[in-house]
Coordinates of C-alpha atoms and ligand atoms in Angstrom, one line a residue:
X1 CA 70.2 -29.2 119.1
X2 CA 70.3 -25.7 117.5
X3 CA 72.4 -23.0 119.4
X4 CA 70.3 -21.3 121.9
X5 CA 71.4 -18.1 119.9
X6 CA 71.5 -16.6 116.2
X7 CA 75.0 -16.2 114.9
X8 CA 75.0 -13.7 111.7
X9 CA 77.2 -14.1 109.4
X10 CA 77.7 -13.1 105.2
X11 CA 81.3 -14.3 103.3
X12 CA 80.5 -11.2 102.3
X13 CA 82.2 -9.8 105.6
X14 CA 85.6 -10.4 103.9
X15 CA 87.7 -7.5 103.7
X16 CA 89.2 -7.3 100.2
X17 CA 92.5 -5.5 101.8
X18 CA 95.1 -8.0 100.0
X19 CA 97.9 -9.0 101.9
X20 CA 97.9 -7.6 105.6
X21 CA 98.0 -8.5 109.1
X22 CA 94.4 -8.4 109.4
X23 CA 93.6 -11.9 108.3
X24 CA 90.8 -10.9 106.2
X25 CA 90.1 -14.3 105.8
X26 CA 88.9 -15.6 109.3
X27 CA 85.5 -14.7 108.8
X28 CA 85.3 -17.6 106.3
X29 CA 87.6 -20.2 108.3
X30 CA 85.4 -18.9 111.8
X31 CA 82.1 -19.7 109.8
X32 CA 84.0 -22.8 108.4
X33 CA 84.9 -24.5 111.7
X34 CA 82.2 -23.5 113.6
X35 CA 80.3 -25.8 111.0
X36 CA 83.3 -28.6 110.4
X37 CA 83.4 -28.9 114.8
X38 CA 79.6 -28.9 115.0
X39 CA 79.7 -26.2 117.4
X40 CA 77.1 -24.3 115.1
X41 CA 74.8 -25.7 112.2
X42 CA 73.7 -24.3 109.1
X43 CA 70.3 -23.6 110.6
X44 CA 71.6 -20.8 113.5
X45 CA 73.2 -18.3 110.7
X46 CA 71.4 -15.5 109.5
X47 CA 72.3 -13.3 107.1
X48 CA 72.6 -9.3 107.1
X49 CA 71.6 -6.8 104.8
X50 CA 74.0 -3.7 104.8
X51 CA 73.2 -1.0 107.4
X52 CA 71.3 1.7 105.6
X53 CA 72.8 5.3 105.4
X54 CA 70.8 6.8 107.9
X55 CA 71.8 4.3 110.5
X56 CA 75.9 5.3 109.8
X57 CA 75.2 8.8 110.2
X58 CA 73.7 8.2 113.1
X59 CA 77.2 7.9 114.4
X60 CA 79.6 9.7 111.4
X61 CA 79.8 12.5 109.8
X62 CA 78.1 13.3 106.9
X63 CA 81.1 14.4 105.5
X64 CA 82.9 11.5 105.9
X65 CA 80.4 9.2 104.6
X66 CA 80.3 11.1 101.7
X67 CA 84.2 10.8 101.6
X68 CA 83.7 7.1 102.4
X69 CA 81.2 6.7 99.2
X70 CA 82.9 9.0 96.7
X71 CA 86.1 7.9 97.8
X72 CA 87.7 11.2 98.3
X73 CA 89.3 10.3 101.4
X74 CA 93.2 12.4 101.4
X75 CA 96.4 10.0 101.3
X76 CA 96.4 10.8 105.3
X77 CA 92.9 9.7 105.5
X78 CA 93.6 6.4 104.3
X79 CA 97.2 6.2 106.1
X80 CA 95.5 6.3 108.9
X81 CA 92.8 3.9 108.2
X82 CA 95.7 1.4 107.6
X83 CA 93.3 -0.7 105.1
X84 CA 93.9 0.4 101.1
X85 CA 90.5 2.1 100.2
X86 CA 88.3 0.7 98.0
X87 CA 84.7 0.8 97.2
X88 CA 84.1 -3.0 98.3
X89 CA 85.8 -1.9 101.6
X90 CA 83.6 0.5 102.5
X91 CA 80.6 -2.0 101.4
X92 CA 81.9 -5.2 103.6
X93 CA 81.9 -2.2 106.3
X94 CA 78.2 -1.3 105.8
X95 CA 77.5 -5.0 105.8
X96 CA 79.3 -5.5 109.2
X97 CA 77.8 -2.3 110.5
X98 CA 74.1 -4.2 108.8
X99 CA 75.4 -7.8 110.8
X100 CA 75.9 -6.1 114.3
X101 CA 72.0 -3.8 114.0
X102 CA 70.8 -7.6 113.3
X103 CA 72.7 -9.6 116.0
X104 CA 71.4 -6.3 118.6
X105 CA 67.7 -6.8 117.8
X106 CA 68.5 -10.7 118.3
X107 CA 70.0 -10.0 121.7
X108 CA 67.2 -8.5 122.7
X109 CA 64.7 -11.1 121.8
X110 CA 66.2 -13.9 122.5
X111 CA 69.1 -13.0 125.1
X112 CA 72.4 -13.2 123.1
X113 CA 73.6 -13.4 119.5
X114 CA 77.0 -13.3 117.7
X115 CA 78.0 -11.4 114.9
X116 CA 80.4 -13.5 113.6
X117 CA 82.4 -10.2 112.3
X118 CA 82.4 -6.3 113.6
X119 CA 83.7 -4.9 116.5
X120 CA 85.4 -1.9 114.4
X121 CA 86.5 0.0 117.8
X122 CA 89.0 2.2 116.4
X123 CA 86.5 4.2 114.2
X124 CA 85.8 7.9 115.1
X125 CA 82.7 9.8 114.1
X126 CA 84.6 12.1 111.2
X127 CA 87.7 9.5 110.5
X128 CA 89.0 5.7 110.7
X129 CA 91.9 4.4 111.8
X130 CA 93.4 0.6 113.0
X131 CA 91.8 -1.2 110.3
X132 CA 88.6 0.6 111.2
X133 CA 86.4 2.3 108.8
X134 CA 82.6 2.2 110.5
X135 CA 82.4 1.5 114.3
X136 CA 79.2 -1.2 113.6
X137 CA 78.8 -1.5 118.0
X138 CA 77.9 2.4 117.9
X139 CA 75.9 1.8 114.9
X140 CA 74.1 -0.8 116.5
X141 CA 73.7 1.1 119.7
X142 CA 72.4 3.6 118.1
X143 CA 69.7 2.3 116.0
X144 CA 68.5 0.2 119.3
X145 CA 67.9 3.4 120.3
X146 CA 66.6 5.1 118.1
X147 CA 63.7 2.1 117.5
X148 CA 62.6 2.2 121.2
X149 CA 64.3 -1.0 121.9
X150 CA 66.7 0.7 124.6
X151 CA 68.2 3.9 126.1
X152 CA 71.1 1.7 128.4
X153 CA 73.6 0.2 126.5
X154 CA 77.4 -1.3 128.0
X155 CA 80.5 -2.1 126.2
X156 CA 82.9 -4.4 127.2
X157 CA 85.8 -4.3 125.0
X158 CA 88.4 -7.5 126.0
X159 CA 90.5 -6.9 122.6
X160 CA 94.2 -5.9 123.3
X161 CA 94.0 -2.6 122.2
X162 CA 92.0 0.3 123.5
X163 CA 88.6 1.0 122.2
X164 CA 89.2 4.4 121.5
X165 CA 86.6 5.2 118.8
X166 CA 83.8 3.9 121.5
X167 CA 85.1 6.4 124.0
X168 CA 85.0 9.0 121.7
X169 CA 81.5 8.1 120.2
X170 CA 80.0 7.3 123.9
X171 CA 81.7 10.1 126.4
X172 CA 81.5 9.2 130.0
X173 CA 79.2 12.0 130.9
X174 CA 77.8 12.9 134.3
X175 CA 78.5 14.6 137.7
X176 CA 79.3 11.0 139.0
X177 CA 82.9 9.9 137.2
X178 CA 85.3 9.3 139.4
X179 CA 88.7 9.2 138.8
X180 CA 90.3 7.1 141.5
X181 CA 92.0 4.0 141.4
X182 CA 89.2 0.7 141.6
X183 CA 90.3 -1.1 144.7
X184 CA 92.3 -3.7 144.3
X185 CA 95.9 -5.7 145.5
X186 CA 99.0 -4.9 143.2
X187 CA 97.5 -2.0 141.3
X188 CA 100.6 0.5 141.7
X189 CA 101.7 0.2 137.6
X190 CA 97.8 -0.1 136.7
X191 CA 95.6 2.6 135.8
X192 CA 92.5 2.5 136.7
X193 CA 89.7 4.8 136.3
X194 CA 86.1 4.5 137.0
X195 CA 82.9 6.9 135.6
X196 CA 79.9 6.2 137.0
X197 CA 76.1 7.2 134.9
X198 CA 73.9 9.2 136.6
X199 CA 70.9 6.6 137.3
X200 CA 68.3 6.5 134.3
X201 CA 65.6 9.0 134.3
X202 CA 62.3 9.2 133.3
X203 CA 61.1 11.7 131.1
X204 CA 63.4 12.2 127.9
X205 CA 65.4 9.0 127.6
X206 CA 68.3 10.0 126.4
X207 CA 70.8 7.2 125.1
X208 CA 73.6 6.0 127.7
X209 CA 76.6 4.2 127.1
X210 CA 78.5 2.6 130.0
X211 CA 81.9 1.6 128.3
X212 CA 84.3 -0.5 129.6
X213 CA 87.6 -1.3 127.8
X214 CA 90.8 -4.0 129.0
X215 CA 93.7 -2.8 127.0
X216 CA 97.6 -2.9 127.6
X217 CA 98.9 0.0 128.5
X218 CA 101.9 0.3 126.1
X219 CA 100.1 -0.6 122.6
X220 CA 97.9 1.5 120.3
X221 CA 96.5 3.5 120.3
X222 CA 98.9 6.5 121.8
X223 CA 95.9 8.4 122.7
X224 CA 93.5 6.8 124.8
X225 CA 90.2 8.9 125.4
X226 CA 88.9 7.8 128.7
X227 CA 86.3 5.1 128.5
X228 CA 83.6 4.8 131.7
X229 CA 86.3 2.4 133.6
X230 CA 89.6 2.3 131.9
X231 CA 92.0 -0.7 133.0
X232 CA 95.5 -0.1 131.1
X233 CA 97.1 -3.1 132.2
X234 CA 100.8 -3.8 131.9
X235 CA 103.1 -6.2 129.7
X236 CA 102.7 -9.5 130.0
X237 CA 99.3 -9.6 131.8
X238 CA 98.6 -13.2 132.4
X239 CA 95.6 -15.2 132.4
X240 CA 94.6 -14.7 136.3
X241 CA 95.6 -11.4 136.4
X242 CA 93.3 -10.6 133.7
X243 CA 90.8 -12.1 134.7
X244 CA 91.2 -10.7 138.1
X245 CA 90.7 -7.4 136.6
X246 CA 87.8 -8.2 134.0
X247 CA 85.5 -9.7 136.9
X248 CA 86.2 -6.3 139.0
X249 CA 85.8 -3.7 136.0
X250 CA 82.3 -5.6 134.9
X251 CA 81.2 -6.0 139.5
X252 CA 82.0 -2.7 139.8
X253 CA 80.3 -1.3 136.4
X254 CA 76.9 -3.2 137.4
X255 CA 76.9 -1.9 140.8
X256 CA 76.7 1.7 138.7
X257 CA 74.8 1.3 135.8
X258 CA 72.1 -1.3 134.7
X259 CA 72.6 -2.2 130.7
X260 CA 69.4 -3.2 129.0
X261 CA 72.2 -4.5 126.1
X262 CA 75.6 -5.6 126.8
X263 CA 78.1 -5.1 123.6
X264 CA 80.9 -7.5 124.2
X265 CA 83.8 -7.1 121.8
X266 CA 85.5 -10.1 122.2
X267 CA 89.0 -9.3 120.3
X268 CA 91.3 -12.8 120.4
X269 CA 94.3 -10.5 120.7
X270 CA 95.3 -10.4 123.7
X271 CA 96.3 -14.0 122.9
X272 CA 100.6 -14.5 123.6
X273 CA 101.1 -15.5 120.3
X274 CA 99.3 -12.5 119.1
X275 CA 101.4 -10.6 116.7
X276 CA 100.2 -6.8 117.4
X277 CA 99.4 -7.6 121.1
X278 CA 101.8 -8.0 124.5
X279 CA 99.4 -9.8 126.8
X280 CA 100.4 -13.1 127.9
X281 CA 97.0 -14.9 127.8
X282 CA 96.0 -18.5 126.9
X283 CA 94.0 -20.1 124.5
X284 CA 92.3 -21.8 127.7
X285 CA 92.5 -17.9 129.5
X286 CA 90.6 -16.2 126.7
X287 CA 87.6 -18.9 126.9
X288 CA 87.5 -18.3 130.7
X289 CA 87.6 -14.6 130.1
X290 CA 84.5 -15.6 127.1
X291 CA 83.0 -16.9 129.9
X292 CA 82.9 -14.7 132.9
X293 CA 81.5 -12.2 130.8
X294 CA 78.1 -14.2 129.3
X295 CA 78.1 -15.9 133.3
X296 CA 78.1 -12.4 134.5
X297 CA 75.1 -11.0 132.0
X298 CA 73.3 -14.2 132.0
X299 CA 73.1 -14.6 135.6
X300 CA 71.6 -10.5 135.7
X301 CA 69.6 -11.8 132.5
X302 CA 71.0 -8.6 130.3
X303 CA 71.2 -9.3 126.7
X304 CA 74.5 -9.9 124.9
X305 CA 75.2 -9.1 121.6
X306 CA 79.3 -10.7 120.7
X307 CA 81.4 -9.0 118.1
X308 CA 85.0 -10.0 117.1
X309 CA 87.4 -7.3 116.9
X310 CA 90.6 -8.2 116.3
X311 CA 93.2 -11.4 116.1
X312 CA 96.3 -11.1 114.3
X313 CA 98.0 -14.7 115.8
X314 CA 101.2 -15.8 113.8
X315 CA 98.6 -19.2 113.4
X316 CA 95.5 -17.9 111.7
X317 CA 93.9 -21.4 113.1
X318 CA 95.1 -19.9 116.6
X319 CA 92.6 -16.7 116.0
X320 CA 89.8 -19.1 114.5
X321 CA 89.9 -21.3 117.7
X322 CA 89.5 -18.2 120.5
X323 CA 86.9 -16.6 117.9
X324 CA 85.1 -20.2 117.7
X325 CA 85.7 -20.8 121.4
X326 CA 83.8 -17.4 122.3
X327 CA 80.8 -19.3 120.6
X328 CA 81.1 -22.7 122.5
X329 CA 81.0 -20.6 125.9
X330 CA 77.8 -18.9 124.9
X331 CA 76.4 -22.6 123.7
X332 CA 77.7 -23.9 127.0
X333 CA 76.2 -20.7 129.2
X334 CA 73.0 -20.1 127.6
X335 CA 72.1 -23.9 126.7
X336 CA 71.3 -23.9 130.2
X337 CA 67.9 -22.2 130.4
X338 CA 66.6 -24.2 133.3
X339 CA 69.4 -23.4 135.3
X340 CA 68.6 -21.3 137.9
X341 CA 70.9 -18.8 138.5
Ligands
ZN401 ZN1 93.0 -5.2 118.6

């Protein structure tokens, strides 16, 4: 049985950064296992073509592009990148930026697809930082848009840390953001904040992000820009706890705002053994968490398009299972196209 879903992939989407805490690598061993476990089979990859130009400056500066392609980037530049510059960096980025425009227009057609890479978060418009150079979600966003194929688009960003280049890309605009606390039991150390969209209009169709990020609190990024519904959660979150929260943030986004496109950015750091993270969560916890959010879009049939993110476990094969076992709940939810829901 073929997956009921495209997964794009290219070995291509390894990031020639040497040795570093990113493990550069699990694109290969993700696309490796998926395979070896017959969760996936050769047939349900597809292969991306690098974004094109215009579809990066859609989202960055022209100026940093150019920086990006002439590699004039300063020392601080690259500092804060925290990946060494070279020119095959910034070409695996274009691919990745190329793999998440193709697993959107899959979304879309056929109700979910995988990037089996992306999910660069932490990139800004004029600047990257935390192992981000292009932020391939906004990319894709924005060329969805910019085709016709959308003008609602929600991220849901589970990784540990804070999406802050999404938030600065995709400003909660609107008369209707609230800042007050969701409603919930225990919330005293948790900061919560909610913006709502104004309803779509007719008329122009201007482009909308609803963005929606899980992050712990005390981790980087220092500064969080606010996202649409913000939940900083504490130390040592656990499995129900997070999950607690995820199902709220996501109920009370869709009561706001109706997606045509949900971006999930399914980081496997907020895993306990995860080296840059402090969440307590389980292998088992992340697949439930995997799940709730394809139950949750499938059930209100909204496309979902699944990017990676990050993963830094001190066992790579701990990173490849959560990113693998984001596929099998997809195979699992969306296999069941007779089910009604
Ligand atoms: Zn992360």
């Amino acid at each position: 049985m073929p997956l009921p879903f495209k997964l794009v992939y290219s070995d291509d989407y390894y990031l020639p950064i040497g040795a570093h805490v990113f493990p550069a690598q699990k694109y290969r061993l993700i696309h490796k296992r998926l395979l070896e476990s017959g969760i996936a089979a050769r047939p349900d990859f597809i292969t991306p073509k690098p974004a094109q130009d215009e579809d990066i400056l859609r989202v960055h500066t022209r100026e940093y592009v150019q920086k990006l392609k002439m590699g004039t980037l300063s020392v601080q530049e690259e500092m804060q990148m925290e990946v060494p510059y070279s020119p095959e960096l910034v070409k695996a980025f274009w691919l990745a930026a190329g793999g998440s425009i193709l697993a959107a227009e899959w979304a879309l057609r056929e109700g979910a697809a995988c990037n089996v890479g992306g999910g660069f978060h932490h990139a800004f418009p004029d600047h990257g930082e935390g192992f981000c150079v292009i932020h391939d979600v906004a990319v894709a966003i924005k060329r969805m848009h910019q085709d016709g194929k959308l003008t609602r688009a929600m991220t849901v960003d589970c990784d540990v840390h804070d999406g802050n280049g999404t938030a600065a890309i995709f400003p909660p605009q609107g008369k209707t953001r609230i800042g007050q606390p969701l409603p919930s039991a225990g919330a005293s150390q948790r900061d919560i904040h909610a913006a709502q969209e104004a309803p779509h209009k007719n008329g122009s169709d201007p482009l909308e992000v609803f963005t929606i990020s899980l992050h712990q609190a005390h981790n980087y990024p220092a500064y969080k820009p606010p996202s649409s519904i913000d939940v900083n959660l504490p130390d040592g979150t656990n499995d129900d706890e997070y999950l607690g929260w995820l199902d709220q943030s996501l109920s009370s986004a869709l009561r706001h705002f109706e997606p045509e496109l949900l971006c999930y950015i399914a980081g496997a750091d907020p895993y306990k053994e995860d080296q840059l993270g402090g969440l307590a969560l389980t292998i088992e916890g992340l697949k439930k968490r995997d799940e709730l959010v394809l139950k949750v879009a499938r059930a209100r049939n909204i496309p979902v398009m699944i990017t990676y993110a990050g993963g830094y476990a001190r066992r790579v094969e701990d990173t490849v299972t959560i990113h693998c076992n984001t596929i099998l709940a997809a195979k699992e939810i969306f296999a069941r196209t007779s089910e009604v829901q």
